[in-house]
Coordinates of C-alpha atoms in Angstrom, one line a residue:
M14 CA 33.3 24.0 -3.3
F15 CA 30.7 24.5 -6.6
H16 CA 27.4 26.3 -6.0
I17 CA 24.1 27.0 -7.9
D18 CA 21.3 29.3 -6.7
N19 CA 17.7 29.9 -7.2
Q20 CA 15.4 32.0 -5.1
H21 CA 14.6 29.5 -2.4
L22 CA 17.6 27.2 -2.0
R23 CA 21.6 27.0 -2.6
L24 CA 22.8 23.7 -3.6
S25 CA 26.3 23.4 -2.6
F26 CA 28.9 20.3 -3.5
S27 CA 32.2 19.0 -3.0
P28 CA 33.8 15.8 -3.7
K29 CA 35.1 15.7 -0.3
T30 CA 32.0 16.8 1.7
G31 CA 29.3 15.9 -0.8
I32 CA 25.9 17.7 -1.2
S33 CA 24.2 20.1 1.1
V34 CA 21.4 22.6 0.8
S35 CA 21.0 26.0 2.3
D36 CA 17.2 27.3 3.0
K37 CA 17.7 30.9 2.3
A38 CA 14.1 32.1 4.4
S39 CA 15.0 29.8 7.0
G40 CA 18.8 29.7 7.2
A41 CA 18.4 26.0 7.6
V42 CA 21.2 23.6 6.0
F43 CA 20.9 20.3 5.1
T44 CA 23.9 17.8 4.3
Q45 CA 24.3 14.4 4.0
V46 CA 26.8 11.9 5.3
P47 CA 30.3 10.9 4.1
C48 CA 29.8 9.3 0.9
P49 CA 31.8 5.9 0.6
Y50 CA 32.8 6.0 -3.0
A51 CA 35.5 8.4 -4.7
I52 CA 34.3 11.3 -6.7
H53 CA 35.9 13.0 -9.7
D54 CA 35.4 15.0 -12.7
V55 CA 33.3 18.1 -11.3
T56 CA 32.0 20.4 -13.7
A57 CA 29.3 23.3 -13.2
D58 CA 27.8 25.6 -15.6
G59 CA 25.5 28.1 -13.5
Q60 CA 22.4 25.6 -13.7
S61 CA 23.7 22.3 -12.8
I62 CA 26.3 20.3 -11.1
S63 CA 27.8 17.4 -13.0
Y64 CA 30.7 14.6 -11.4
T65 CA 31.6 11.1 -11.7
V66 CA 31.0 8.7 -9.0
H67 CA 33.1 5.5 -8.8
A68 CA 30.7 2.8 -7.3
G69 CA 32.3 -0.6 -7.0
G70 CA 34.5 -0.1 -10.0
L71 CA 31.4 1.2 -12.2
P72 CA 31.6 5.0 -13.3
I73 CA 28.2 6.5 -12.9
R74 CA 27.8 10.3 -14.2
A75 CA 25.8 12.2 -12.1
R76 CA 24.2 15.8 -12.7
L77 CA 22.5 17.9 -9.8
A78 CA 19.8 20.6 -11.2
F79 CA 17.0 22.7 -9.9
A80 CA 13.5 21.2 -10.9
G81 CA 11.6 23.8 -9.4
V82 CA 11.7 26.3 -6.7
R83 CA 11.8 23.8 -3.9
E84 CA 12.9 20.9 -5.8
I85 CA 15.9 19.4 -6.8
T86 CA 16.8 16.4 -9.3
L87 CA 19.8 14.1 -9.1
D88 CA 20.1 12.0 -12.2
L89 CA 22.3 9.1 -12.4
T90 CA 23.6 7.4 -15.6
A91 CA 26.0 4.4 -16.3
E92 CA 26.5 1.2 -18.7
G93 CA 28.2 -1.8 -17.5
P94 CA 27.3 -4.6 -14.9
M95 CA 26.5 -4.1 -11.2
T96 CA 28.1 -6.7 -9.1
G97 CA 25.7 -5.3 -5.9
D98 CA 23.7 -2.7 -4.8
I99 CA 24.8 0.8 -5.3
A100 CA 24.5 3.1 -1.9
Y101 CA 24.3 6.5 -3.6
P102 CA 23.4 9.3 -2.9
P103 CA 24.1 9.1 1.2
A104 CA 21.7 9.7 3.6
W105 CA 20.7 13.0 5.1
Q106 CA 22.7 13.7 8.1
M107 CA 19.9 13.3 10.9
A108 CA 19.4 15.2 13.9
E109 CA 18.5 14.7 17.6
Q110 CA 14.8 16.0 17.1
D111 CA 13.8 14.7 13.6
V112 CA 11.0 12.9 13.1
G113 CA 11.1 10.5 9.8
V114 CA 8.4 9.8 7.6
Y115 CA 7.8 6.5 6.2
P116 CA 5.8 5.2 3.2
I117 CA 4.7 2.1 5.6
G118 CA 1.0 1.5 4.8
T119 CA -0.5 4.6 4.2
G120 CA 2.1 6.4 6.2
F121 CA 4.0 6.4 9.6
A122 CA 6.3 9.1 11.2
F123 CA 8.7 7.9 14.0
P124 CA 11.2 10.3 16.0
V125 CA 14.6 8.9 14.9
N126 CA 16.1 8.9 18.1
N127 CA 14.2 6.1 19.6
P128 CA 16.0 2.9 19.0
G129 CA 13.0 0.7 20.4
L130 CA 10.8 1.4 17.4
R131 CA 10.1 -1.3 14.9
I132 CA 10.9 -0.5 11.5
P133 CA 12.0 -3.1 8.7
P134 CA 15.9 -2.8 7.6
E135 CA 15.2 -3.1 4.1
M136 CA 12.1 -2.4 2.3
P137 CA 12.0 -2.7 -1.6
F138 CA 9.8 0.2 -3.4
F139 CA 6.2 -0.8 -4.8
T140 CA 5.4 -3.7 -2.5
G141 CA 2.8 -4.3 0.1
S142 CA 5.0 -2.7 2.7
T143 CA 6.2 0.5 0.8
G144 CA 3.3 1.9 -1.6
L145 CA 5.0 4.9 -2.2
A146 CA 8.7 5.7 -3.5
L147 CA 8.5 8.6 -1.0
F148 CA 10.1 9.2 2.4
G149 CA 11.5 12.1 4.4
F150 CA 12.1 13.7 7.6
I151 CA 10.7 16.9 9.7
R152 CA 13.4 19.3 11.5
N153 CA 12.1 22.3 13.1
G154 CA 9.3 22.8 11.0
Q155 CA 11.2 22.1 7.7
Y156 CA 10.4 18.9 5.6
V157 CA 12.9 17.6 3.1
F158 CA 11.6 14.1 1.4
T159 CA 13.2 12.2 -1.2
G160 CA 11.6 10.9 -3.8
I161 CA 12.4 8.0 -6.7
E162 CA 11.2 8.2 -10.0
K163 CA 11.4 4.5 -10.8
G164 CA 11.5 2.4 -8.0
Y165 CA 11.2 -0.8 -9.7
D166 CA 14.9 -1.6 -9.0
A167 CA 15.5 0.3 -5.6
V168 CA 15.1 -0.2 -2.1
M169 CA 14.8 1.9 0.9
K170 CA 17.4 0.9 3.9
H171 CA 17.4 2.2 7.3
E172 CA 20.6 2.1 9.4
R173 CA 21.1 3.4 12.9
K174 CA 24.7 5.4 12.6
D175 CA 27.0 5.9 15.4
D176 CA 24.9 8.8 16.6
G177 CA 22.3 6.1 17.4
L178 CA 20.3 8.0 14.8
L179 CA 17.9 6.3 12.5
H180 CA 18.8 7.2 8.8
T181 CA 17.5 6.2 5.3
Q182 CA 19.0 5.9 2.3
V183 CA 18.0 4.9 -1.2
Y184 CA 20.0 1.6 -2.7
W185 CA 19.8 0.9 -6.5
R186 CA 19.8 -2.7 -7.6
G187 CA 20.9 -3.7 -11.1
E188 CA 18.2 -4.5 -14.0
K189 CA 19.4 -7.9 -14.6
G190 CA 23.0 -7.4 -13.5
Q191 CA 23.4 -4.1 -15.4
F192 CA 22.7 -0.5 -14.2
G193 CA 20.4 -0.3 -17.0
Y194 CA 18.4 2.8 -17.6
P195 CA 19.1 6.1 -16.0
R196 CA 18.0 6.5 -12.2
Q197 CA 16.5 9.7 -10.8
C198 CA 16.0 10.7 -7.0
R199 CA 14.1 14.4 -6.6
W200 CA 14.3 16.2 -3.2
F201 CA 11.7 18.1 -2.2
F202 CA 11.8 21.2 0.6
A203 CA 8.9 22.5 2.0
D204 CA 6.9 24.2 5.3
S205 CA 4.4 21.4 5.4
L206 CA 3.6 17.7 4.9
D207 CA 0.6 19.2 2.5
D208 CA 3.0 21.0 0.4
I209 CA 5.4 18.0 0.0
A210 CA 2.2 15.8 -1.0
A211 CA 1.4 18.3 -3.7
A212 CA 4.4 18.9 -5.4
Y213 CA 5.2 14.8 -5.2
R214 CA 1.8 14.5 -6.8
R215 CA 2.5 17.3 -9.5
W216 CA 5.4 15.2 -10.6
R217 CA 3.6 12.0 -10.7
E218 CA 1.1 13.8 -13.0
T219 CA 3.5 14.2 -15.2
M220 CA 4.8 10.6 -15.3
G221 CA 1.3 9.6 -16.0
W222 CA 0.7 8.1 -12.5
V223 CA -2.0 9.7 -11.4
R224 CA -5.9 8.6 -12.7
T225 CA -8.9 10.0 -10.6
L226 CA -11.9 7.7 -9.4
K227 CA -14.0 10.0 -11.5
D228 CA -12.0 9.4 -14.5
K229 CA -12.3 5.4 -13.5
I230 CA -15.9 5.9 -12.9
R231 CA -16.2 7.0 -16.6
H232 CA -14.1 4.1 -18.1
T233 CA -15.8 1.5 -15.7
P234 CA -19.7 2.7 -14.2
S235 CA -19.6 -0.2 -11.8
V236 CA -16.8 2.1 -9.7
A237 CA -19.3 4.5 -8.8
K238 CA -21.0 1.7 -6.2
L239 CA -17.4 1.6 -4.5
I240 CA -17.9 5.1 -3.1
G241 CA -18.5 4.8 0.3
A242 CA -18.9 1.1 0.5
A243 CA -17.9 -1.1 3.3
D244 CA -15.9 -4.1 2.1
I245 CA -17.4 -7.3 3.5
W246 CA -16.0 -10.3 3.7
L247 CA -18.6 -13.1 4.8
W248 CA -17.2 -16.7 5.2
D249 CA -18.7 -19.8 5.7
D250 CA -18.2 -21.2 9.1
N251 CA -16.1 -24.1 7.6
N252 CA -14.1 -22.4 5.3
M253 CA -10.7 -22.0 7.3
S254 CA -11.0 -25.9 8.1
R255 CA -11.5 -26.3 4.7
L256 CA -8.6 -23.9 3.7
Y257 CA -5.9 -25.6 6.4
G258 CA -7.1 -29.4 6.2
R259 CA -8.7 -29.4 9.4
P260 CA -11.7 -31.5 10.1
E261 CA -15.2 -29.3 9.6
S262 CA -18.0 -29.2 12.2
N263 CA -21.5 -30.0 11.6
D264 CA -22.6 -27.6 14.0
I265 CA -22.1 -24.4 11.9
T266 CA -24.4 -21.7 11.0
P267 CA -25.3 -21.8 7.3
R268 CA -24.0 -19.2 5.1
D269 CA -26.9 -18.0 3.9
V270 CA -26.3 -14.7 1.7
R271 CA -29.8 -13.4 1.4
R272 CA -30.4 -13.6 4.8
A273 CA -27.4 -11.7 5.9
A274 CA -27.4 -9.2 2.9
G275 CA -31.0 -8.3 3.8
E276 CA -30.2 -7.9 7.8
M277 CA -27.4 -5.7 6.6
L278 CA -29.9 -3.7 4.7
E279 CA -32.2 -3.3 7.4
L280 CA -29.5 -2.1 9.6
G281 CA -29.0 0.9 6.9
M282 CA -25.9 -1.0 5.2
T283 CA -26.8 0.3 2.0
R284 CA -23.6 0.5 0.4
V285 CA -21.6 -2.7 0.3
L286 CA -19.0 -4.2 -1.7
W287 CA -19.8 -8.0 -0.9
Q288 CA -16.9 -10.3 -1.4
A289 CA -16.7 -14.0 -1.8
F290 CA -13.6 -16.2 -1.6
E291 CA -15.2 -19.4 -2.8
G292 CA -17.7 -17.5 -4.9
E293 CA -21.3 -17.1 -5.2
N294 CA -24.1 -18.7 -7.7
A295 CA -25.8 -16.8 -10.3
E296 CA -28.7 -16.4 -8.5
D297 CA -27.6 -14.8 -5.5
C298 CA -25.3 -12.9 -7.6
A299 CA -28.1 -11.1 -9.3
W300 CA -30.2 -11.1 -6.2
L301 CA -27.1 -9.0 -4.4
K302 CA -26.9 -6.6 -7.3
S303 CA -30.4 -6.0 -7.9
R304 CA -30.1 -4.6 -3.8
G305 CA -27.6 -2.2 -5.0
F306 CA -24.5 -4.6 -3.9
L307 CA -21.3 -4.5 -5.5
V308 CA -20.5 -8.5 -6.3
G309 CA -17.0 -9.4 -5.9
K310 CA -14.7 -12.5 -6.0
Y311 CA -11.2 -13.3 -5.0
D312 CA -8.9 -14.4 -7.6
I313 CA -5.2 -15.3 -7.6
Y314 CA -2.2 -15.5 -10.7
R315 CA 0.7 -15.2 -8.4
D316 CA 0.8 -19.0 -7.1
V317 CA 0.6 -22.3 -8.8
L318 CA 0.2 -25.9 -7.5
P319 CA 3.4 -27.8 -8.9
K320 CA 2.1 -31.3 -10.6
P321 CA 4.4 -33.3 -8.5
I322 CA 3.1 -32.3 -5.5
A323 CA -0.5 -32.0 -6.4
D324 CA -1.4 -35.5 -4.6
L325 CA 0.4 -34.6 -1.6
V326 CA -1.8 -31.2 -0.4
I327 CA -5.1 -31.4 0.7
P328 CA -7.9 -32.1 -1.9
Y329 CA -9.3 -28.6 -1.3
R330 CA -6.3 -26.6 -2.5
K331 CA -5.5 -29.3 -5.2
K332 CA -9.1 -28.6 -6.5
R333 CA -8.9 -24.5 -6.4
S334 CA -5.3 -24.5 -8.2
V335 CA -6.9 -24.4 -11.9
N336 CA -3.7 -23.2 -13.4
T337 CA -1.7 -26.2 -12.6
R338 CA -2.5 -27.6 -15.9
Y339 CA 0.1 -25.0 -17.5
W340 CA 3.0 -26.0 -14.7
P341 CA 6.0 -25.6 -15.2
D342 CA 5.7 -23.4 -18.7
I343 CA 4.2 -20.2 -16.3
V344 CA 6.5 -20.5 -13.5
R345 CA 8.6 -17.5 -13.0
T346 CA 12.4 -18.9 -13.1
D347 CA 15.3 -17.4 -11.5
A348 CA 18.8 -16.6 -12.8
D349 CA 20.2 -19.9 -11.7
G350 CA 17.4 -21.8 -13.5
S351 CA 15.4 -22.9 -10.2
Y352 CA 11.6 -22.1 -10.2
A353 CA 10.8 -19.4 -8.0
K354 CA 8.8 -20.7 -4.6
A355 CA 5.5 -19.1 -3.7
W356 CA 2.7 -19.4 -0.9
A357 CA 2.9 -22.6 1.3
I358 CA 0.3 -25.0 1.5
H359 CA -1.1 -27.6 3.9
G360 CA -0.2 -31.5 2.7
K361 CA -2.0 -34.4 3.8
D362 CA 1.4 -35.4 5.6
G363 CA 0.8 -32.5 7.7
Q364 CA 3.8 -30.6 6.3
M365 CA 3.5 -27.4 4.6
H366 CA 4.5 -27.3 0.8
H367 CA 5.6 -24.6 -1.2
Q368 CA 3.7 -23.5 -4.6
H369 CA 6.1 -22.0 -7.3
A370 CA 5.7 -18.2 -8.4
V371 CA 3.9 -17.6 -11.8
C372 CA 5.4 -15.3 -14.1
D373 CA 3.4 -11.5 -14.3
I374 CA 3.7 -11.7 -18.1
C375 CA 1.9 -15.2 -17.9
A376 CA -0.5 -14.2 -15.1
L377 CA -1.9 -11.7 -17.7
R378 CA -2.8 -14.4 -20.3
L379 CA -4.4 -16.6 -17.2
T380 CA -6.2 -13.6 -16.3
M381 CA -7.7 -13.1 -19.7
E382 CA -8.3 -17.0 -20.1
N383 CA -10.0 -17.4 -16.7
V384 CA -11.7 -14.1 -15.8
P385 CA -14.5 -13.8 -19.0
P386 CA -16.1 -17.1 -18.9
D387 CA -16.7 -16.8 -14.8
I388 CA -18.1 -13.4 -15.2
A389 CA -20.3 -14.7 -18.3
A390 CA -21.7 -17.4 -15.8
I391 CA -22.2 -15.6 -12.8
G392 CA -22.4 -11.6 -13.2
Y393 CA -19.8 -10.3 -10.8
D394 CA -19.2 -6.9 -11.2
S395 CA -15.7 -6.9 -9.0
R396 CA -12.7 -8.9 -8.9
L397 CA -10.0 -9.0 -6.1
I398 CA -6.4 -9.9 -7.5
D399 CA -4.5 -11.1 -4.7
V400 CA -0.8 -11.0 -4.1
Q401 CA 0.3 -9.6 -7.9
A402 CA 0.5 -5.6 -7.2
G403 CA 1.3 -5.9 -3.5
A404 CA 4.4 -8.3 -3.6
T405 CA 7.9 -7.4 -4.3
L406 CA 8.6 -7.2 -7.8
Q407 CA 10.9 -9.7 -9.5
E408 CA 13.0 -10.7 -12.5
C409 CA 12.2 -13.6 -14.5
Y410 CA 14.6 -15.8 -16.5
H411 CA 12.5 -18.1 -18.7
P412 CA 13.3 -17.8 -22.3
L413 CA 10.1 -18.0 -23.4
H414 CA 8.7 -14.9 -20.5
S415 CA 11.7 -12.8 -19.6
Q416 CA 10.9 -9.9 -17.5
T417 CA 12.7 -7.3 -16.0
R418 CA 11.0 -5.7 -12.3
S419 CA 9.9 -2.8 -15.1
A420 CA 8.4 -5.2 -17.2
A421 CA 6.8 -7.3 -14.1
Q422 CA 5.1 -3.8 -13.1
R423 CA 4.0 -3.0 -16.8
Y424 CA 2.0 -6.4 -17.1
I425 CA 0.6 -6.3 -13.4
N426 CA -0.9 -2.8 -14.9
A427 CA -2.1 -4.2 -18.0
Q428 CA -3.9 -7.1 -16.1
L429 CA -5.7 -4.6 -14.3
D430 CA -6.3 -2.5 -17.1
F431 CA -8.2 -5.5 -18.8
L432 CA -10.2 -6.4 -15.9
A433 CA -11.4 -2.6 -15.8
D434 CA -11.8 -2.8 -19.6
I435 CA -14.3 -5.5 -19.3
G436 CA -16.5 -3.7 -16.7
L437 CA -14.8 -5.1 -13.6
T438 CA -14.4 -2.9 -10.5
V439 CA -11.0 -3.9 -9.6
G440 CA -9.3 -4.6 -6.4
V441 CA -5.8 -5.5 -5.0
E442 CA -4.1 -6.7 -2.2
V443 CA -2.0 -3.7 -0.6
G444 CA -1.1 -2.0 -4.4
S445 CA 1.6 0.8 -4.7
E446 CA 1.3 3.8 -6.7
A447 CA 3.0 2.2 -9.6
S448 CA -0.2 0.2 -10.4
S449 CA -2.5 3.0 -8.6
R450 CA -3.8 4.5 -12.2
A451 CA -4.9 0.8 -12.9
F452 CA -6.7 -0.3 -9.7
H453 CA -9.8 0.9 -8.0
F454 CA -9.4 -0.3 -4.3
S455 CA -6.8 -1.7 -2.3
E456 CA -7.4 -4.1 0.7
G457 CA -4.6 -4.0 2.9
L458 CA -3.0 -0.7 2.7
L459 CA -3.9 0.8 6.0
S460 CA -2.7 -2.5 7.8
S461 CA 1.1 -2.6 7.4
P462 CA 2.3 -6.3 7.3
W463 CA 4.8 -5.2 9.9
Y464 CA 2.0 -4.3 12.6
R465 CA -0.3 -6.8 11.7
A466 CA -1.4 -9.9 14.1
P467 CA 0.8 -12.7 13.4
E468 CA -0.2 -15.4 10.3
S469 CA -3.3 -12.6 9.5
G470 CA -2.7 -13.5 5.6
R471 CA -4.1 -17.4 7.3
R472 CA -6.3 -15.8 9.9
M473 CA -8.7 -14.0 7.9
N474 CA -11.5 -14.1 10.5
T475 CA -9.8 -14.9 13.6
L476 CA -11.1 -12.8 16.6
Y477 CA -8.9 -11.1 19.2
Y478 CA -10.0 -9.9 22.5
G479 CA -8.2 -8.1 25.7
D480 CA -4.9 -9.4 26.4
D481 CA -5.0 -11.5 23.5
I482 CA -4.8 -8.7 21.1
P483 CA -1.3 -8.4 19.9
A484 CA 1.0 -5.5 21.1
Q485 CA 1.5 -4.3 18.1
I486 CA -1.9 -3.3 17.3
H487 CA -2.1 -1.3 20.0
Q488 CA 1.7 0.5 19.7
Y489 CA 1.9 0.7 16.0
M490 CA -1.4 0.0 14.0
L491 CA -3.6 1.7 16.0
N492 CA -1.4 4.5 17.6
P493 CA -2.5 7.7 16.2
I494 CA 1.1 9.3 17.3
Y495 CA 2.7 7.6 14.6
R496 CA 0.3 7.5 11.8
V497 CA 0.2 10.0 9.0
P498 CA -2.0 9.8 5.9
L499 CA 0.8 10.3 3.6
W500 CA -0.9 8.2 0.8
D501 CA -4.3 10.0 0.9
L502 CA -2.1 13.5 0.9
I503 CA -1.1 12.2 -2.7
Y504 CA -3.8 9.8 -4.0
H505 CA -7.0 9.8 -2.0
D506 CA -9.1 10.7 -5.1
C507 CA -7.5 8.0 -7.1
T508 CA -8.1 5.0 -5.4
V509 CA -10.1 3.6 -2.3
S510 CA -7.8 2.1 0.9
T511 CA -9.0 -0.3 3.4
W512 CA -7.7 -2.5 6.2
Y513 CA -6.7 -6.1 5.5
W514 CA -8.8 -9.1 5.9
G515 CA -7.0 -10.5 8.7
D516 CA -6.6 -6.9 10.3
S517 CA -10.1 -6.2 9.6
S518 CA -11.9 -3.4 11.3
N519 CA -13.9 -6.4 13.3
S520 CA -10.5 -8.4 14.1
C521 CA -10.4 -6.8 17.8
P522 CA -14.4 -5.9 18.2
E523 CA -13.5 -3.7 21.5
L524 CA -11.1 -1.6 18.8
M525 CA -13.5 -1.1 16.3
P526 CA -14.8 2.4 17.5
I527 CA -10.7 3.3 17.0
R528 CA -10.4 2.1 13.4
D529 CA -13.7 3.9 12.6
L530 CA -11.8 7.0 13.7
F531 CA -9.0 6.4 11.5
N532 CA -11.4 5.7 8.3
A533 CA -13.4 8.8 9.2
L534 CA -10.2 10.9 9.5
Y535 CA -9.0 9.6 6.1
G536 CA -12.2 9.4 4.4
L537 CA -11.9 5.7 3.7
P538 CA -14.4 2.9 4.2
P539 CA -13.9 0.0 6.5
L540 CA -13.4 -4.1 6.0
Y541 CA -15.2 -6.6 7.7
S542 CA -14.1 -10.3 7.6
L543 CA -16.2 -12.4 9.9
N544 CA -18.3 -15.8 9.1
M545 CA -21.6 -16.3 9.7
S546 CA -21.7 -17.1 13.4
Q547 CA -19.7 -13.9 14.0
W548 CA -22.1 -12.1 11.8
D549 CA -25.0 -13.2 13.9
M550 CA -22.8 -12.2 17.1
L551 CA -21.5 -8.3 15.9
K552 CA -24.3 -7.5 13.3
K553 CA -25.3 -4.5 15.5
D554 CA -21.8 -3.6 16.6
I555 CA -21.0 -3.5 12.9
A556 CA -23.9 -1.5 11.9
T557 CA -23.0 1.1 14.4
S558 CA -19.2 0.8 13.0
Y559 CA -20.5 1.3 9.6
H560 CA -22.4 4.5 10.2
R561 CA -19.4 5.9 12.0
A562 CA -16.8 4.5 9.4
T563 CA -18.3 5.3 6.1
A564 CA -19.8 8.8 6.5
T565 CA -17.1 10.9 5.7
A566 CA -15.9 8.3 2.9
R567 CA -19.2 9.1 0.7
K568 CA -18.6 12.7 1.2
T569 CA -15.1 12.8 0.1
A570 CA -14.0 10.0 -2.2
L571 CA -13.4 11.9 -5.1
S572 CA -12.0 14.5 -3.6
R573 CA -8.4 15.4 -2.7
M574 CA -7.0 15.4 1.0
T575 CA -5.7 18.6 0.8
S576 CA -4.3 19.2 4.4
F577 CA -3.3 17.1 7.5
A578 CA -2.6 18.5 11.0
W579 CA -1.8 17.8 14.4
L580 CA -4.0 19.9 16.7
S581 CA -2.3 18.8 19.9
P582 CA 1.3 18.6 21.1
D583 CA 0.7 15.1 21.7
G584 CA -0.7 13.9 18.5
M585 CA -3.8 12.9 19.8
I586 CA -5.9 15.3 18.0
Q587 CA -5.8 15.5 14.2
Q588 CA -7.7 17.2 11.5
T589 CA -7.7 16.5 7.7
A590 CA -9.1 18.7 5.0
F591 CA -10.4 18.0 1.4
A592 CA -10.9 19.8 -1.6
N593 CA -14.7 19.9 -1.9
G594 CA -14.4 21.6 2.0
V595 CA -15.3 18.7 4.0
T596 CA -12.9 19.2 7.3
V597 CA -12.7 16.0 9.7
V598 CA -11.3 16.6 13.2
A599 CA -10.8 13.1 14.9
N600 CA -10.2 13.1 18.9
F601 CA -8.2 9.7 19.8
S602 CA -7.7 10.9 23.2
D603 CA -9.5 10.5 26.7
E604 CA -10.9 13.9 27.2
P605 CA -13.1 16.2 25.4
Y606 CA -11.4 18.4 22.9
I607 CA -12.8 22.1 22.1
L608 CA -12.2 23.7 18.8
D609 CA -12.0 27.5 18.1
D610 CA -15.2 27.8 17.0
K611 CA -16.2 26.2 20.3
S612 CA -17.4 23.0 18.8
V613 CA -16.7 20.0 21.0
V614 CA -15.3 16.6 20.0
A615 CA -16.1 14.1 22.5
P616 CA -13.6 11.3 23.4
K617 CA -12.7 8.9 20.9
D618 CA -15.3 10.3 18.7
Y619 CA -14.7 12.8 15.2
L620 CA -16.4 15.8 14.1
C621 CA -17.1 16.2 10.4
Q622 CA -17.4 19.8 9.2
E623 CA -19.6 19.8 5.8
G624 CA -18.5 20.8 2.9
Q625 CA -20.0 20.3 -0.7
Q626 CA -20.3 16.6 -1.7
D627 CA -18.4 15.6 -4.8
T628 CA -20.3 14.7 -7.8
L629 CA -19.2 12.9 -10.8

């Protein structure tokens, strides 16, 4: 057995039993499950422990060392081909009462002993499902978390062992078939989630991944209008029919930009990110901007309609695919030479037809070519880039634009940087920490894809009522006992996160007050997605929601979230605190809650205790 020590921890290693860590203050000992690989050549020098892991015929040199008083690094280096995923280090051994914390959406926490919970078996890092390369568990007030330095070629896998407990482990993937660059895990040990998040953020700061909204506003002044702004998609009543090849109705409420926006202002909705899927004209855009709105447009550079099927799809889709003229030169190519598939769209034959995926290198060029003329003609000051920053990173084997997954991330960030450089407030679908320094807002990070309504990506303004509300909305999406603001404890003052357009604040109108509570607790604004007729029907309810949901976002958007706590044993009373002194208590229960100072938080309501609002 080999040991190294610091003031707080003892790190032990044995080729037979693997890694264990003892917390000197509490006496807690954390061990890992057995390692499936042979281990040889162990050495120790008092500061580190080194050894060789033989994984599938590939010798990997491993080095354990302290990185801080309660942090440990595991560095892995190797040269040679990888024939499959490498599962090292092993998962931490779970105990019956452990609670796992996962970077699903903005964060979820599940008891590891509940086999009925819905959690995906495999989650690549930096995708629409997994925005952080950080996961961990809570045991008797002790927090143990695993961070992955560069998660481009890594996935998180969940497996129930023979003991019935859910274990989580990192699996490394090859970089174009090779082990490639050095890989690193970093373990964090702390007494609170707040301390875990603070330590993780410090690590990411050293990597240059942390850029605050204050810094972003100095670079792109239009971002200032994002603070506390509701994200609103106002659709034409026939938009969904056009998208999906259904007959359009003549009996509709016309999409009247100025009427709807004027009504929003009359209702006190003064801070709005106005989003357009089909775009606005220059006159309406100028009018909206003159009223203080941030005006954005949808855009996408991940899908391209292949020329051979262009005449098979519905005309509306053919018209929208402006980059088909570059097919197939821009298509991402798989290792076997085939074209990668992308989002399927409706054909005139009643069938679904797959588009092809655009390589991220080519997407940057297309963005630089397409966006500036549109901005010059219309005057938008915001852009939402769909898919790109929220999809699983992919390799490309095209001889003219070959890319690794890490290169794909670099080009995605360059795309977002370019948009910010030309003065646009930049939004992404979901996004991840690997691109958080480059974007300003993310749509969908609050709405994990695993717990949304079915086909929410195609049902942008579907409303659900009563028994038609999907069960997962109640069980997971809006269940406070499972949600934790892991993302915001790290990046709250760096990005603005919202719900997804198919999982909007108004998607289940009767549940808007619950979504408002999450927005208030996390200091995040709401997102509404609805057509003109729905606006006329729901505008008073939406205005009520707007005022409830945006108040703390205005006060806290530029401040770090410094603390999160469960105030009641059942998790229904929760509290967040921010660096500027603002504290929010949300009561998700059906009973009043009395705070220590005798303040009362009404059922399904929140109390915001004032601090000092941040200024630029």
